[in-house]
Amino acid sequence: MAGQKTDQRDVYVGQRIAEQRRKASLTQRRVAQSFGMSAAQLQKYEKGTNRISAVHLDIFSRMTGVPMDYFFKGMPRSDDFVAPGFGEREQAALSEGGLKGLAEVVGRHITENFSEEARRDVADAIRALENKLGS
């Protein structure tokens, strides 16, 4: 990855790679051969001196039987950025608003997003549920 400076995240991933390689009783030479590179290059990945490619990490993941996300869990972050579409707003626990709070959220969503006919159908379903529960 010419031109890209490595950081603490590369060190973290490298440490996880080294740890799993040792657990799987694999030598650096054996892993490096499967990547088509020298053991010295693999050592640079393990130390975080060089950034490992996604392809090589995938190969290593399959070699050791460790899921890809293992190498990133607990990784230090350099920012608080959450990519749009990959994160959700934090949600309040149900106990904070109870079922009444849940009903308010659902009701607001239905009011804002459903047609009048669909809202009537939902209201009919709720009345049927009330009758079934004996309220």
PDB file of C-alpha atoms in Angstrom:
ATOM      1  CA  MET A   1       0.000   0.000   0.000  1.00  0.00           C
ATOM      2  CA  ALA A   2       2.473   2.579  -1.180  1.00  0.00           C
ATOM      3  CA  GLY A   3       1.971   6.071   0.148  1.00  0.00           C
ATOM      4  CA  GLN A   4      -0.419   5.134   2.943  1.00  0.00           C
ATOM      5  CA  LYS A   5       0.816   5.698   6.460  1.00  0.00           C
ATOM      6  CA  THR A   6      -0.028   2.963   8.926  1.00  0.00           C
ATOM      7  CA  ASP A   7      -1.425   3.684  12.388  1.00  0.00           C
ATOM      8  CA  GLN A   8      -2.480   1.983  15.612  1.00  0.00           C
ATOM      9  CA  ARG A   9      -5.275   0.154  13.783  1.00  0.00           C
ATOM     10  CA  ASP A  10      -2.754  -1.638  11.577  1.00  0.00           C
ATOM     11  CA  VAL A  11      -0.772  -2.587  14.676  1.00  0.00           C
ATOM     12  CA  TYR A  12      -3.945  -3.926  16.296  1.00  0.00           C
ATOM     13  CA  VAL A  13      -4.945  -6.030  13.271  1.00  0.00           C
ATOM     14  CA  GLY A  14      -1.364  -7.279  12.955  1.00  0.00           C
ATOM     15  CA  GLN A  15      -1.314  -8.397  16.577  1.00  0.00           C
ATOM     16  CA  ARG A  16      -4.557 -10.301  16.066  1.00  0.00           C
ATOM     17  CA  ILE A  17      -3.106 -11.955  12.953  1.00  0.00           C
ATOM     18  CA  ALA A  18       0.035 -13.033  14.823  1.00  0.00           C
ATOM     19  CA  GLU A  19      -2.043 -14.325  17.735  1.00  0.00           C
ATOM     20  CA  GLN A  20      -4.289 -16.439  15.498  1.00  0.00           C
ATOM     21  CA  ARG A  21      -1.365 -17.689  13.413  1.00  0.00           C
ATOM     22  CA  ARG A  22       0.332 -18.993  16.560  1.00  0.00           C
ATOM     23  CA  LYS A  23      -2.937 -20.516  17.857  1.00  0.00           C
ATOM     24  CA  ALA A  24      -3.309 -22.363  14.542  1.00  0.00           C
ATOM     25  CA  SER A  25       0.324 -23.556  14.806  1.00  0.00           C
ATOM     26  CA  LEU A  26       1.186 -21.911  11.480  1.00  0.00           C
ATOM     27  CA  THR A  27       4.632 -20.552  10.732  1.00  0.00           C
ATOM     28  CA  GLN A  28       5.143 -17.148   9.162  1.00  0.00           C
ATOM     29  CA  ARG A  29       6.734 -18.932   6.229  1.00  0.00           C
ATOM     30  CA  ARG A  30       3.692 -21.168   5.662  1.00  0.00           C
ATOM     31  CA  VAL A  31       1.244 -18.265   5.787  1.00  0.00           C
ATOM     32  CA  ALA A  32       3.470 -16.075   3.622  1.00  0.00           C
ATOM     33  CA  GLN A  33       3.687 -18.815   0.986  1.00  0.00           C
ATOM     34  CA  SER A  34      -0.105 -19.000   0.804  1.00  0.00           C
ATOM     35  CA  PHE A  35      -0.101 -15.222   0.227  1.00  0.00           C
ATOM     36  CA  GLY A  36       2.649 -15.492  -2.396  1.00  0.00           C
ATOM     37  CA  MET A  37       5.060 -13.292  -0.455  1.00  0.00           C
ATOM     38  CA  SER A  38       8.072 -13.514   1.824  1.00  0.00           C
ATOM     39  CA  ALA A  39       7.933 -14.238   5.530  1.00  0.00           C
ATOM     40  CA  ALA A  40       9.541 -10.824   6.039  1.00  0.00           C
ATOM     41  CA  GLN A  41       6.524  -9.165   4.414  1.00  0.00           C
ATOM     42  CA  LEU A  42       4.125 -11.109   6.637  1.00  0.00           C
ATOM     43  CA  GLN A  43       6.172 -10.023   9.631  1.00  0.00           C
ATOM     44  CA  LYS A  44       5.616  -6.392   8.572  1.00  0.00           C
ATOM     45  CA  TYR A  45       1.862  -7.043   8.545  1.00  0.00           C
ATOM     46  CA  GLU A  46       2.011  -8.616  11.999  1.00  0.00           C
ATOM     47  CA  LYS A  47       3.953  -5.657  13.393  1.00  0.00           C
ATOM     48  CA  GLY A  48       1.658  -3.122  11.722  1.00  0.00           C
ATOM     49  CA  THR A  49       4.516  -1.656   9.697  1.00  0.00           C
ATOM     50  CA  ASN A  50       2.592  -2.404   6.494  1.00  0.00           C
ATOM     51  CA  ARG A  51      -1.178  -2.538   6.028  1.00  0.00           C
ATOM     52  CA  ILE A  52      -2.572  -5.962   5.065  1.00  0.00           C
ATOM     53  CA  SER A  53      -4.962  -6.099   2.116  1.00  0.00           C
ATOM     54  CA  ALA A  54      -8.530  -7.307   2.481  1.00  0.00           C
ATOM     55  CA  VAL A  55      -7.762 -10.202   0.121  1.00  0.00           C
ATOM     56  CA  HIS A  56      -4.863 -11.426   2.257  1.00  0.00           C
ATOM     57  CA  LEU A  57      -6.883 -11.002   5.438  1.00  0.00           C
ATOM     58  CA  ASP A  58      -9.679 -13.065   3.871  1.00  0.00           C
ATOM     59  CA  ILE A  59      -7.232 -15.841   2.935  1.00  0.00           C
ATOM     60  CA  PHE A  60      -5.811 -15.816   6.451  1.00  0.00           C
ATOM     61  CA  SER A  61      -9.292 -15.832   7.950  1.00  0.00           C
ATOM     62  CA  ARG A  62     -10.156 -18.983   6.009  1.00  0.00           C
ATOM     63  CA  MET A  63      -6.814 -20.614   6.863  1.00  0.00           C
ATOM     64  CA  THR A  64      -7.395 -20.187  10.585  1.00  0.00           C
ATOM     65  CA  GLY A  65     -11.181 -20.562  10.625  1.00  0.00           C
ATOM     66  CA  VAL A  66     -11.537 -17.173  12.344  1.00  0.00           C
ATOM     67  CA  PRO A  67     -14.257 -14.822  11.037  1.00  0.00           C
ATOM     68  CA  MET A  68     -13.037 -11.597   9.426  1.00  0.00           C
ATOM     69  CA  ASP A  69     -14.718  -9.411  12.025  1.00  0.00           C
ATOM     70  CA  TYR A  70     -12.506 -10.947  14.732  1.00  0.00           C
ATOM     71  CA  PHE A  71      -9.564  -8.912  13.463  1.00  0.00           C
ATOM     72  CA  PHE A  72     -11.472  -5.644  13.924  1.00  0.00           C
ATOM     73  CA  LYS A  73     -13.430  -6.217  17.148  1.00  0.00           C
ATOM     74  CA  GLY A  74     -12.163  -3.890  19.848  1.00  0.00           C
ATOM     75  CA  MET A  75      -9.955  -2.014  17.395  1.00  0.00           C
ATOM     76  CA  PRO A  76      -9.064   1.481  18.543  1.00  0.00           C
ATOM     77  CA  ARG A  77     -10.825   4.217  16.609  1.00  0.00           C
ATOM     78  CA  SER A  78      -9.186   7.373  15.413  1.00  0.00           C
ATOM     79  CA  ASP A  79     -12.466   9.286  15.198  1.00  0.00           C
ATOM     80  CA  ASP A  80     -16.137   9.199  16.118  1.00  0.00           C
ATOM     81  CA  PHE A  81     -17.342   9.071  12.523  1.00  0.00           C
ATOM     82  CA  VAL A  82     -20.156   6.615  11.817  1.00  0.00           C
ATOM     83  CA  ALA A  83     -20.706   6.010   8.117  1.00  0.00           C
ATOM     84  CA  PRO A  84     -24.296   6.723   7.027  1.00  0.00           C
ATOM     85  CA  GLY A  85     -26.198   3.493   6.631  1.00  0.00           C
ATOM     86  CA  PHE A  86     -23.860   1.547   8.874  1.00  0.00           C
ATOM     87  CA  GLY A  87     -25.056   2.794  12.210  1.00  0.00           C
ATOM     88  CA  GLU A  88     -28.302   3.548  13.859  1.00  0.00           C
ATOM     89  CA  ARG A  89     -29.281   6.130  16.389  1.00  0.00           C
ATOM     90  CA  GLU A  90     -29.011   4.816  19.904  1.00  0.00           C
ATOM     91  CA  GLN A  91     -32.381   3.564  21.042  1.00  0.00           C
ATOM     92  CA  ALA A  92     -33.835   3.958  24.478  1.00  0.00           C
ATOM     93  CA  ALA A  93     -34.418   0.774  26.382  1.00  0.00           C
ATOM     94  CA  LEU A  94     -38.028  -0.421  26.432  1.00  0.00           C
ATOM     95  CA  SER A  95     -38.085  -0.110  30.208  1.00  0.00           C
ATOM     96  CA  GLU A  96     -37.503   3.666  29.966  1.00  0.00           C
ATOM     97  CA  GLY A  97     -40.834   4.292  28.250  1.00  0.00           C
ATOM     98  CA  GLY A  98     -42.419   0.915  28.765  1.00  0.00           C
ATOM     99  CA  LEU A  99     -44.961  -0.408  26.312  1.00  0.00           C
ATOM    100  CA  LYS A 100     -46.753   2.937  26.392  1.00  0.00           C
ATOM    101  CA  GLY A 101     -43.608   4.602  25.019  1.00  0.00           C
ATOM    102  CA  LEU A 102     -43.370   1.934  22.337  1.00  0.00           C
ATOM    103  CA  ALA A 103     -47.015   2.508  21.409  1.00  0.00           C
ATOM    104  CA  GLU A 104     -46.352   6.255  21.095  1.00  0.00           C
ATOM    105  CA  VAL A 105     -43.395   5.663  18.753  1.00  0.00           C
ATOM    106  CA  VAL A 106     -45.358   3.173  16.635  1.00  0.00           C
ATOM    107  CA  GLY A 107     -48.388   5.470  16.572  1.00  0.00           C
ATOM    108  CA  ARG A 108     -46.269   8.419  15.424  1.00  0.00           C
ATOM    109  CA  HIS A 109     -44.710   6.284  12.692  1.00  0.00           C
ATOM    110  CA  ILE A 110     -48.108   5.053  11.502  1.00  0.00           C
ATOM    111  CA  THR A 111     -49.540   8.581  11.513  1.00  0.00           C
ATOM    112  CA  GLU A 112     -46.616   9.955   9.498  1.00  0.00           C
ATOM    113  CA  ASN A 113     -46.211   7.083   7.016  1.00  0.00           C
ATOM    114  CA  PHE A 114     -49.489   5.222   6.524  1.00  0.00           C
ATOM    115  CA  SER A 115     -52.485   6.104   4.400  1.00  0.00           C
ATOM    116  CA  GLU A 116     -55.818   6.886   6.064  1.00  0.00           C
ATOM    117  CA  GLU A 117     -57.139   3.456   5.088  1.00  0.00           C
ATOM    118  CA  ALA A 118     -54.088   1.665   6.480  1.00  0.00           C
ATOM    119  CA  ARG A 119     -54.372   3.674   9.731  1.00  0.00           C
ATOM    120  CA  ARG A 120     -58.018   2.546  10.080  1.00  0.00           C
ATOM    121  CA  ASP A 121     -56.949  -1.079   9.512  1.00  0.00           C
ATOM    122  CA  VAL A 122     -54.308  -0.777  12.243  1.00  0.00           C
ATOM    123  CA  ALA A 123     -56.841   0.809  14.613  1.00  0.00           C
ATOM    124  CA  ASP A 124     -59.293  -2.056  13.907  1.00  0.00           C
ATOM    125  CA  ALA A 125     -56.546  -4.585  14.620  1.00  0.00           C
ATOM    126  CA  ILE A 126     -55.746  -2.863  17.921  1.00  0.00           C
ATOM    127  CA  ARG A 127     -59.411  -2.897  18.949  1.00  0.00           C
ATOM    128  CA  ALA A 128     -59.597  -6.607  18.095  1.00  0.00           C
ATOM    129  CA  LEU A 129     -56.517  -7.196  20.241  1.00  0.00           C
ATOM    130  CA  GLU A 130     -58.082  -5.231  23.129  1.00  0.00           C
ATOM    131  CA  ASN A 131     -61.220  -7.382  22.878  1.00  0.00           C
ATOM    132  CA  LYS A 132     -59.165 -10.578  22.797  1.00  0.00           C
ATOM    133  CA  LEU A 133     -57.179  -9.524  25.882  1.00  0.00           C
ATOM    134  CA  GLY A 134     -60.359  -8.542  27.737  1.00  0.00           C
ATOM    135  CA  SER A 135     -59.439  -4.883  28.276  1.00  0.00           C
TER     136      SER A 135
END
